[in-house]
Short mmCIF file of C-alpha atoms and ligand atoms in Angstrom, two decimals:
data_model
loop_
_atom_site.label_atom_id
_atom_site.label_comp_id
_atom_site.label_asym_id
_atom_site.label_seq_id
_atom_site.Cartn_x
_atom_site.Cartn_y
_atom_site.Cartn_z
CA MET A 289 109.61 159.22 82.51
CA PRO A 290 107.57 158.62 79.34
CA SER A 291 109.89 157.73 76.52
CA SER A 292 108.34 159.72 73.66
CA GLU A 293 110.87 162.56 73.86
CA LEU A 294 113.83 160.23 73.61
CA VAL A 295 112.36 158.51 70.59
CA MET A 296 111.95 161.88 68.88
CA ASP A 297 115.58 162.74 69.62
CA ASN A 298 116.74 159.59 67.91
CA LYS A 299 114.93 160.30 64.66
CA ASN A 300 118.11 161.96 63.42
CA ALA A 301 120.20 158.84 63.86
CA SER A 302 120.30 158.01 60.14
CA SER A 303 123.78 159.52 59.72
CA THR A 304 125.16 156.23 61.03
CA ALA A 305 123.02 153.92 58.87
CA GLY A 306 125.07 151.52 56.78
CA LYS A 307 128.28 152.37 58.66
CA ILE A 308 130.24 150.57 61.34
CA ILE A 309 129.52 152.20 64.71
CA ARG A 310 132.23 152.56 67.33
CA CYS A 311 130.74 152.57 70.81
CA ARG A 312 131.25 151.37 74.36
CA ALA A 313 130.31 147.94 75.61
CA ALA A 314 130.72 146.01 78.86
CA ILE A 315 132.52 142.83 77.90
CA SER A 316 132.61 139.58 79.82
CA ARG A 317 136.10 138.19 79.16
CA ILE A 318 136.77 135.86 82.11
CA PRO A 319 134.12 133.71 83.86
CA GLY A 320 132.83 135.36 87.03
CA LYS A 321 135.14 138.38 86.74
CA PRO A 322 133.91 141.99 86.46
CA LEU A 323 132.81 143.12 83.01
CA VAL A 324 135.32 145.38 81.25
CA MET A 325 134.25 148.62 79.57
CA GLU A 326 135.78 148.70 76.10
CA GLU A 327 135.35 150.39 72.79
CA ILE A 328 134.00 148.02 70.16
CA GLU A 329 132.86 148.05 66.55
CA VAL A 330 129.30 147.15 65.67
CA ASP A 331 128.57 146.17 62.08
CA PRO A 332 125.50 147.46 60.25
CA PRO A 333 122.50 145.14 60.29
CA LYS A 334 122.36 142.52 57.54
CA ALA A 335 119.14 141.51 55.77
CA GLY A 336 116.41 140.76 58.31
CA GLU A 337 118.30 142.49 61.15
CA VAL A 338 117.86 145.67 63.17
CA ARG A 339 120.54 147.81 64.82
CA ILE A 340 119.31 149.18 68.13
CA LYS A 341 120.63 151.99 70.33
CA ILE A 342 120.12 150.59 73.82
CA LEU A 343 118.59 153.11 76.25
CA CYS A 344 118.44 150.97 79.34
CA THR A 345 118.96 147.36 80.24
CA SER A 346 118.68 145.27 83.40
CA LEU A 347 120.33 142.22 84.86
CA CYS A 348 118.45 138.91 84.85
CA HIS A 349 119.84 135.86 86.61
CA SER A 350 120.28 134.05 83.28
CA ASP A 351 123.09 136.50 82.46
CA VAL A 352 124.73 135.59 85.77
CA THR A 353 124.52 131.91 84.82
CA PHE A 354 126.30 132.52 81.50
CA TRP A 355 128.80 134.88 83.11
CA ARG A 356 129.80 132.31 85.74
CA SER A 357 129.87 129.31 83.42
CA THR A 358 133.19 127.57 82.93
CA GLN A 359 132.03 124.65 80.78
CA PRO A 360 130.71 124.61 77.22
CA PRO A 361 128.13 125.08 75.83
CA MET A 362 127.22 127.85 78.29
CA ALA A 363 130.75 129.22 78.73
CA VAL A 364 131.52 131.49 75.78
CA PHE A 365 134.04 134.33 76.04
CA PRO A 366 134.57 137.14 75.22
CA ARG A 367 130.90 137.97 75.16
CA ILE A 368 128.46 140.85 75.50
CA LEU A 369 125.84 139.72 78.00
CA GLY A 370 122.43 141.28 78.66
CA HIS A 371 119.04 140.35 77.25
CA GLU A 372 116.54 142.52 79.15
CA ALA A 373 116.46 145.93 77.50
CA VAL A 374 114.70 148.67 75.63
CA GLY A 375 116.10 150.79 72.84
CA VAL A 376 115.51 152.80 69.71
CA VAL A 377 115.95 151.49 66.18
CA GLU A 378 119.04 153.16 64.68
CA SER A 379 118.81 151.46 61.28
CA VAL A 380 117.39 148.36 59.64
CA GLY A 381 118.79 145.80 57.22
CA GLY A 382 117.30 144.76 53.89
CA GLY A 383 113.73 143.53 53.85
CA VAL A 384 112.85 144.83 57.31
CA GLU A 385 109.53 146.67 57.18
CA GLU A 386 108.04 145.88 60.56
CA VAL A 387 110.09 148.53 62.40
CA ARG A 388 111.93 151.61 61.26
CA GLU A 389 114.46 154.10 62.47
CA GLY A 390 113.28 155.92 65.60
CA ASP A 391 110.85 153.22 66.78
CA LEU A 392 110.96 152.31 70.45
CA VAL A 393 111.57 148.55 70.66
CA LEU A 394 112.35 145.69 73.00
CA PRO A 395 114.94 143.14 71.91
CA VAL A 396 113.62 139.77 73.15
CA PHE A 397 115.53 136.50 73.52
CA GLN A 398 112.53 134.52 72.37
CA GLY A 399 111.89 134.70 68.63
CA ASP A 400 108.49 135.27 67.04
CA CYS A 401 108.51 135.08 63.25
CA GLY A 402 104.73 134.67 63.01
CA GLU A 403 105.12 132.26 60.08
CA CYS A 404 106.52 128.93 61.29
CA ARG A 405 104.41 126.04 62.53
CA ASP A 406 105.14 126.96 66.15
CA CYS A 407 104.38 130.65 65.79
CA LYS A 408 101.11 129.82 64.03
CA SER A 409 100.08 127.40 66.77
CA PRO A 410 98.49 128.74 69.96
CA LYS A 411 100.20 125.84 71.78
CA SER A 412 103.80 127.01 71.29
CA ASN A 413 106.05 130.05 71.63
CA ILE A 414 109.19 128.23 70.51
CA CYS A 415 109.72 129.88 67.11
CA SER A 416 111.35 127.34 64.82
CA LYS A 417 112.26 129.58 61.88
CA PHE A 418 115.84 130.42 62.87
CA VAL A 419 117.24 128.08 65.48
CA ASN A 420 120.24 129.67 67.16
CA LYS A 421 122.35 126.55 67.49
CA ASP A 422 125.23 127.93 69.54
CA ASN A 423 123.69 130.88 71.47
CA GLN A 424 126.69 133.03 70.63
CA SER A 425 125.94 134.52 67.23
CA MET A 426 123.15 135.86 65.03
CA PRO A 427 120.31 133.37 64.55
CA ARG A 428 119.90 133.86 60.79
CA ASP A 429 123.43 133.20 59.53
CA GLY A 430 125.50 132.23 62.58
CA THR A 431 127.95 135.14 62.19
CA ASN A 432 128.73 138.00 64.59
CA ARG A 433 128.33 141.78 64.50
CA PHE A 434 130.68 142.79 67.35
CA ARG A 435 134.51 143.12 67.31
CA ASP A 436 136.99 144.60 69.72
CA LEU A 437 139.56 147.09 68.45
CA LYS A 438 142.07 144.28 67.84
CA GLY A 439 139.59 142.69 65.45
CA GLU A 440 138.64 139.80 67.75
CA VAL A 441 135.02 138.62 67.56
CA ILE A 442 132.90 139.39 70.62
CA HIS A 443 130.16 136.82 71.00
CA ASN A 444 126.45 137.33 71.45
CA VAL A 445 124.08 135.99 74.09
CA LEU A 446 120.47 134.91 73.80
CA ASN A 447 119.97 136.68 70.46
CA VAL A 448 120.17 140.09 72.18
CA SER A 449 123.43 141.28 73.87
CA SER A 450 122.30 144.53 75.47
CA PHE A 451 125.28 145.55 77.64
CA THR A 452 126.44 147.86 74.87
CA GLN A 453 125.43 151.21 73.44
CA TYR A 454 124.46 149.53 70.15
CA THR A 455 123.48 145.97 69.34
CA VAL A 456 122.17 144.11 66.30
CA VAL A 457 119.15 141.83 66.70
CA ASP A 458 117.20 139.72 64.23
CA VAL A 459 113.82 141.30 63.44
CA THR A 460 112.12 138.12 64.67
CA HIS A 461 113.44 139.11 68.12
CA VAL A 462 112.37 142.77 67.99
CA VAL A 463 109.06 143.99 69.44
CA LYS A 464 107.73 147.49 68.93
CA ILE A 465 106.40 149.02 72.14
CA THR A 466 104.26 152.02 72.93
CA PRO A 467 106.26 155.16 73.79
CA ASP A 468 103.66 155.88 76.52
CA ILE A 469 105.34 153.39 78.84
CA PRO A 470 108.27 154.47 81.04
CA LEU A 471 111.56 153.11 79.69
CA ASP A 472 112.52 151.19 82.81
CA ILE A 473 109.16 149.41 82.91
CA ALA A 474 109.40 148.59 79.20
CA CYS A 475 112.81 147.08 79.89
CA LEU A 476 111.34 144.70 82.48
CA LEU A 477 108.87 143.36 79.95
CA SER A 478 111.68 142.15 77.72
CA CYS A 479 112.40 139.11 79.93
CA GLY A 480 111.89 138.31 83.62
CA VAL A 481 108.58 139.92 84.46
CA SER A 482 106.84 138.78 81.27
CA THR A 483 108.17 135.27 81.91
CA GLY A 484 106.69 135.08 85.41
CA LEU A 485 103.34 136.59 84.47
CA GLY A 486 103.04 134.33 81.44
CA ALA A 487 103.91 131.26 83.50
CA ALA A 488 101.07 132.02 85.93
CA TRP A 489 98.50 133.02 83.33
CA LYS A 490 99.27 131.10 80.19
CA VAL A 491 101.24 128.02 81.24
CA ALA A 492 99.73 127.10 84.62
CA GLU A 493 96.48 129.02 84.14
CA VAL A 494 96.23 129.65 87.88
CA GLU A 495 92.60 130.10 88.85
CA GLU A 496 90.69 131.76 91.67
CA GLY A 497 90.96 130.02 95.03
CA SER A 498 94.04 127.96 94.15
CA THR A 499 97.16 127.35 96.22
CA VAL A 500 100.52 128.25 94.75
CA ALA A 501 104.11 127.57 95.87
CA ILE A 502 106.93 129.60 94.35
CA PHE A 503 110.55 128.54 94.78
CA GLY A 504 112.85 131.56 94.42
CA LEU A 505 111.59 135.10 95.03
CA GLY A 506 113.61 137.08 92.53
CA ALA A 507 111.89 139.13 89.82
CA VAL A 508 110.84 135.96 88.00
CA GLY A 509 109.31 134.27 91.06
CA LEU A 510 107.64 137.47 92.26
CA SER A 511 106.11 138.12 88.87
CA VAL A 512 104.61 134.63 89.09
CA ALA A 513 103.22 135.76 92.47
CA GLU A 514 101.86 138.96 90.95
CA GLY A 515 100.16 136.91 88.22
CA ALA A 516 98.73 134.44 90.76
CA ARG A 517 97.54 137.29 93.02
CA ILE A 518 95.69 138.94 90.14
CA ARG A 519 94.08 135.61 89.24
CA GLY A 520 92.72 135.30 92.81
CA ALA A 521 94.93 132.55 94.26
CA THR A 522 94.14 132.37 97.98
CA ARG A 523 97.47 131.13 99.24
CA ILE A 524 100.77 132.04 97.63
CA ILE A 525 103.67 130.41 99.45
CA GLY A 526 107.14 131.82 98.78
CA VAL A 527 110.23 129.67 99.36
CA ASP A 528 113.60 131.41 99.56
CA LEU A 529 116.83 131.18 101.54
CA ASN A 530 116.90 134.96 101.88
CA PRO A 531 114.48 135.94 104.70
CA GLU A 532 114.32 139.53 103.42
CA LYS A 533 112.41 138.28 100.41
CA PHE A 534 109.29 137.70 102.52
CA GLU A 535 108.72 141.42 103.18
CA THR A 536 109.43 142.15 99.52
CA GLY A 537 107.19 139.30 98.47
CA LYS A 538 104.17 140.60 100.40
CA LYS A 539 103.96 143.48 97.91
CA PHE A 540 103.36 140.93 95.15
CA GLY A 541 100.85 138.75 96.99
CA ILE A 542 103.07 136.27 98.89
CA THR A 543 100.92 135.16 101.85
CA ASP A 544 103.29 132.66 103.53
CA PHE A 545 107.03 132.28 103.61
CA ILE A 546 109.24 129.22 104.02
CA ASN A 547 112.97 129.41 104.54
CA PRO A 548 114.34 125.93 103.71
CA ALA A 549 117.21 126.57 106.14
CA THR A 550 114.81 126.72 109.11
CA CYS A 551 112.50 123.79 108.39
CA GLY A 552 114.18 121.57 111.00
CA ASP A 553 113.61 117.84 110.42
CA LYS A 554 111.01 118.40 107.76
CA THR A 555 111.57 118.82 104.05
CA VAL A 556 110.15 121.88 102.33
CA SER A 557 107.68 119.67 100.49
CA GLN A 558 106.43 118.18 103.77
CA VAL A 559 105.86 121.67 105.13
CA ILE A 560 103.98 122.73 101.99
CA LYS A 561 101.86 119.57 102.01
CA GLU A 562 100.86 120.27 105.61
CA MET A 563 100.03 123.89 104.85
CA THR A 564 97.92 123.04 101.81
CA ASP A 565 96.19 119.84 102.89
CA GLY A 566 98.10 117.58 100.51
CA GLY A 567 100.15 119.80 98.24
CA ALA A 568 99.91 123.01 96.24
CA ASP A 569 97.79 123.15 93.10
CA TYR A 570 100.60 124.93 91.26
CA CYS A 571 104.34 124.91 91.99
CA PHE A 572 106.90 127.07 90.18
CA GLU A 573 110.68 126.66 90.21
CA CYS A 574 112.28 130.08 89.68
CA ILE A 575 115.88 129.44 90.83
CA GLY A 576 117.60 127.07 88.43
CA LEU A 577 118.63 124.11 90.61
CA ALA A 578 117.72 120.51 89.77
CA SER A 579 117.30 119.65 93.48
CA VAL A 580 114.78 122.47 93.91
CA MET A 581 112.92 121.37 90.77
CA ASN A 582 112.45 118.06 92.57
CA ASP A 583 111.29 119.84 95.74
CA ALA A 584 108.76 121.82 93.71
CA PHE A 585 107.41 118.68 92.06
CA ASN A 586 107.18 116.88 95.42
CA SER A 587 105.24 119.82 96.86
CA SER A 588 102.50 119.54 94.24
CA ARG A 589 99.20 117.90 94.99
CA GLU A 590 98.40 114.37 93.90
CA GLY A 591 95.55 114.23 91.42
CA TRP A 592 96.08 117.52 89.60
CA GLY A 593 99.17 119.32 90.91
CA LYS A 594 101.13 121.07 88.19
CA THR A 595 104.79 122.09 88.42
CA VAL A 596 106.17 124.70 86.07
CA ILE A 597 109.95 124.99 85.69
CA LEU A 598 111.25 128.45 84.83
CA GLY A 599 114.75 128.32 86.31
CA VAL A 600 117.71 127.79 83.97
CA GLU A 601 119.70 125.02 85.68
CA MET A 602 122.89 126.78 86.64
CA HIS A 603 125.17 123.74 86.40
CA GLY A 604 123.42 122.09 83.45
CA SER A 605 122.38 119.20 85.75
CA PRO A 606 119.56 116.87 84.69
CA ILE A 607 116.49 116.28 86.84
CA SER A 608 115.30 112.90 87.98
CA LEU A 609 111.70 112.46 89.10
CA ASN A 610 110.03 109.48 90.73
CA SER A 611 107.77 108.18 87.98
CA ILE A 612 105.27 106.71 90.46
CA GLU A 613 104.70 110.24 91.73
CA ILE A 614 103.94 111.33 88.17
CA LEU A 615 101.49 108.42 87.79
CA LYS A 616 99.59 109.92 90.68
CA GLY A 617 98.31 112.61 88.36
CA ARG A 618 100.96 115.26 88.80
CA SER A 619 102.41 116.98 85.81
CA VAL A 620 105.60 118.93 85.09
CA CYS A 621 106.34 121.32 82.29
CA GLY A 622 108.83 124.04 81.54
CA THR A 623 108.58 127.34 79.82
CA PHE A 624 110.68 129.94 78.09
CA PHE A 625 109.25 133.44 78.29
CA GLY A 626 106.17 132.20 80.15
CA GLY A 627 104.69 130.71 77.00
CA LEU A 628 104.09 134.25 75.69
CA LYS A 629 104.35 135.20 72.06
CA PRO A 630 106.46 138.35 72.27
CA LYS A 631 105.01 140.26 69.30
CA SER A 632 101.42 140.08 70.52
CA ASP A 633 101.54 139.43 74.26
CA ILE A 634 104.04 142.12 75.37
CA ALA A 635 101.69 144.84 74.10
CA THR A 636 98.92 143.38 76.25
CA LEU A 637 101.13 143.45 79.36
CA ALA A 638 102.20 147.04 78.61
CA GLN A 639 98.55 148.08 78.34
CA LYS A 640 97.71 146.35 81.62
CA TYR A 641 100.51 148.35 83.26
CA LEU A 642 99.23 151.60 81.75
CA ASP A 643 95.70 150.71 82.96
CA LYS A 644 97.17 150.22 86.46
CA GLU A 645 96.20 146.54 86.55
CA LEU A 646 99.80 145.39 87.09
CA ASN A 647 102.18 146.30 89.89
CA LEU A 648 105.50 146.57 88.05
CA ASP A 649 107.11 149.66 89.63
CA GLU A 650 108.18 147.69 92.71
CA PHE A 651 110.34 145.36 90.63
CA ILE A 652 112.79 148.19 90.01
CA THR A 653 114.77 148.33 93.23
CA HIS A 654 117.98 149.97 91.99
CA GLU A 655 119.43 151.90 89.08
CA VAL A 656 123.02 152.53 88.05
CA SER A 657 124.81 154.21 85.17
CA PHE A 658 126.51 152.10 82.51
CA HIS A 659 130.03 152.46 83.89
CA ASP A 660 128.77 151.03 87.20
CA ILE A 661 127.29 147.93 85.58
CA ASN A 662 129.27 145.59 87.83
CA LYS A 663 127.34 146.96 90.81
CA ALA A 664 124.21 145.47 89.28
CA PHE A 665 125.88 142.04 89.54
CA ASP A 666 126.85 142.65 93.19
CA LEU A 667 123.32 143.76 94.12
CA LEU A 668 121.69 140.69 92.54
CA LEU A 669 124.20 138.26 94.03
CA GLU A 670 123.89 139.85 97.49
CA GLY A 671 120.11 139.34 97.30
CA LYS A 672 119.48 143.10 97.54
CA SER A 673 117.92 143.80 94.16
CA LEU A 674 115.03 142.47 92.13
CA ARG A 675 115.88 144.41 89.02
CA CYS A 676 118.66 146.97 88.78
CA VAL A 677 118.16 149.17 85.74
CA ILE A 678 121.36 150.16 83.95
CA TRP A 679 121.07 153.49 82.12
CA ILE A 680 123.33 153.36 79.09
CA ASP A 681 123.28 157.08 78.26
CA LYS A 682 124.38 158.14 81.75
CA GLN A 683 127.78 156.49 81.26
CA ASN A 684 129.87 159.59 80.70
P1 NAD B 274 117.20 136.07 91.20
O1 NAD B 274 118.62 135.80 91.45
O2 NAD B 274 116.72 137.48 91.27
O3 NAD B 274 116.28 135.23 92.18
C1 NAD B 274 116.58 133.92 92.59
C2 NAD B 274 116.07 133.75 94.03
O4 NAD B 274 116.28 132.41 94.42
C3 NAD B 274 116.81 134.64 95.06
O5 NAD B 274 115.85 135.34 95.84
C4 NAD B 274 117.60 133.63 95.90
O6 NAD B 274 117.72 134.04 97.27
C5 NAD B 274 116.77 132.38 95.76
N1 NAD B 274 117.51 131.13 95.95
C6 NAD B 274 118.72 130.78 95.43
N2 NAD B 274 119.05 129.53 95.77
C7 NAD B 274 118.01 129.06 96.53
C8 NAD B 274 117.74 127.82 97.15
N3 NAD B 274 118.61 126.80 97.08
N4 NAD B 274 116.58 127.69 97.83
C9 NAD B 274 115.71 128.73 97.93
N5 NAD B 274 115.91 129.92 97.36
C10 NAD B 274 117.04 130.09 96.65
O7 NAD B 274 116.87 135.44 89.75
P2 NAD B 274 115.76 135.82 88.64
O8 NAD B 274 116.32 136.87 87.74
O9 NAD B 274 114.44 136.02 89.29
O10 NAD B 274 115.78 134.45 87.79
C11 NAD B 274 115.32 133.27 88.38
C12 NAD B 274 115.56 132.08 87.46
O11 NAD B 274 114.75 132.19 86.29
C13 NAD B 274 117.00 131.94 86.94
O12 NAD B 274 117.32 130.56 86.85
C14 NAD B 274 116.91 132.51 85.54
O13 NAD B 274 117.94 132.01 84.71
C15 NAD B 274 115.55 132.01 85.13
N6 NAD B 274 114.88 132.69 84.02
C16 NAD B 274 114.19 131.89 83.15
C17 NAD B 274 113.46 132.45 82.13
C18 NAD B 274 112.66 131.57 81.23
O14 NAD B 274 112.25 132.01 80.16
N7 NAD B 274 112.40 130.34 81.62
C19 NAD B 274 113.45 133.85 81.97
C20 NAD B 274 114.16 134.63 82.90
C21 NAD B 274 114.87 134.05 83.91
ZN1 ZN B 275 116.20 136.78 81.41
#
């Protein structure tokens, strides 16, 4: 469904500008327990901020990691999770000229101010203008915009918090997007899919004829596969404990599948080295486990093998690599948001989708209404979904 009609509908939203909005949100109060639908109050945007009416949002594994966390700094409760979304600008705070009421926008966890040393450099996408020190509040002034009806602060996540009808996001984290793109596809571009594509194209720079090994075939891993397939990689090996992911993975270019549980006496890296005559040119960790980051590194080829870490380590564990293996010419790097600069690169991905150069439809495996948001968690944890789109307006 093209989104232009919805954007038009929301042009009358100005009656709420400058006022506190009461709306419904799915709140994470206890680690690992179902989100609770509650009425909350959302403050108007302050200077440099944008209040957004969320149209749809989806569940990325990073939300699951925060939701399950029991130790600081990741464990913060009560909190509104969600960082993959699309919405319409309801109102803007002082000094915001880049977007206005009625614009279709993506809130994006990665900032892009366009002015700092990092944003000006082609080498970085780690905006250094407003550093969100605690990942639970607004990046500009460290305060919050959400309260429950008892007046208790509800914390933010990843500069976005999209499991709510309305959120407030710093303008450095807001990207205008063409209304020609279907809403659910736009939503995907706000985190996981952009991250995987960027990792293949911009961070690893996978080239024609290369061999690729991807650990974890969720939406992030499979968007790496899609990026590698488009670049002409000849062999794209998928590693996952869930055998159903091989069939799914074929749609995105996975040519070979390894289930670590059925490798017998061999390690996954031994199997990959045998399959690729010495190791894959590019390895990607898309799970978030230190042990698998090691496996990915050990599966890379001596001489030039490159390992890209995308997974957010779910227990906060450090990695330890054998330095002799690094001396053999292998390299390791990590990336947030696939090295992409949200304000310029998302538009390019959207255009590629509209030009039918990108297979994104298959990432949306399920959809639920807002009041069924906990089903989206079940589907991801059961290994059934890639992305489950949560339609906020269908909640009643
Ligand atoms: P997902 O849950 O959809 O996919 C993870 C996959 O890994 C599943 O298919 C699962 O079966 C598989 N898996 C789990 N444990 C495994 C193991 N020990 N061995 C092999 N396979 C295993 O998750 P997703 O939404 O695709 O996210 C993947 C990772 O990327 C998460 O860590 C997430 O936090 C991270 N992420 C990072 C960024 C970034 O900017 N770097 C952006 C988005 C997501
Ligand atoms: Zn994400």
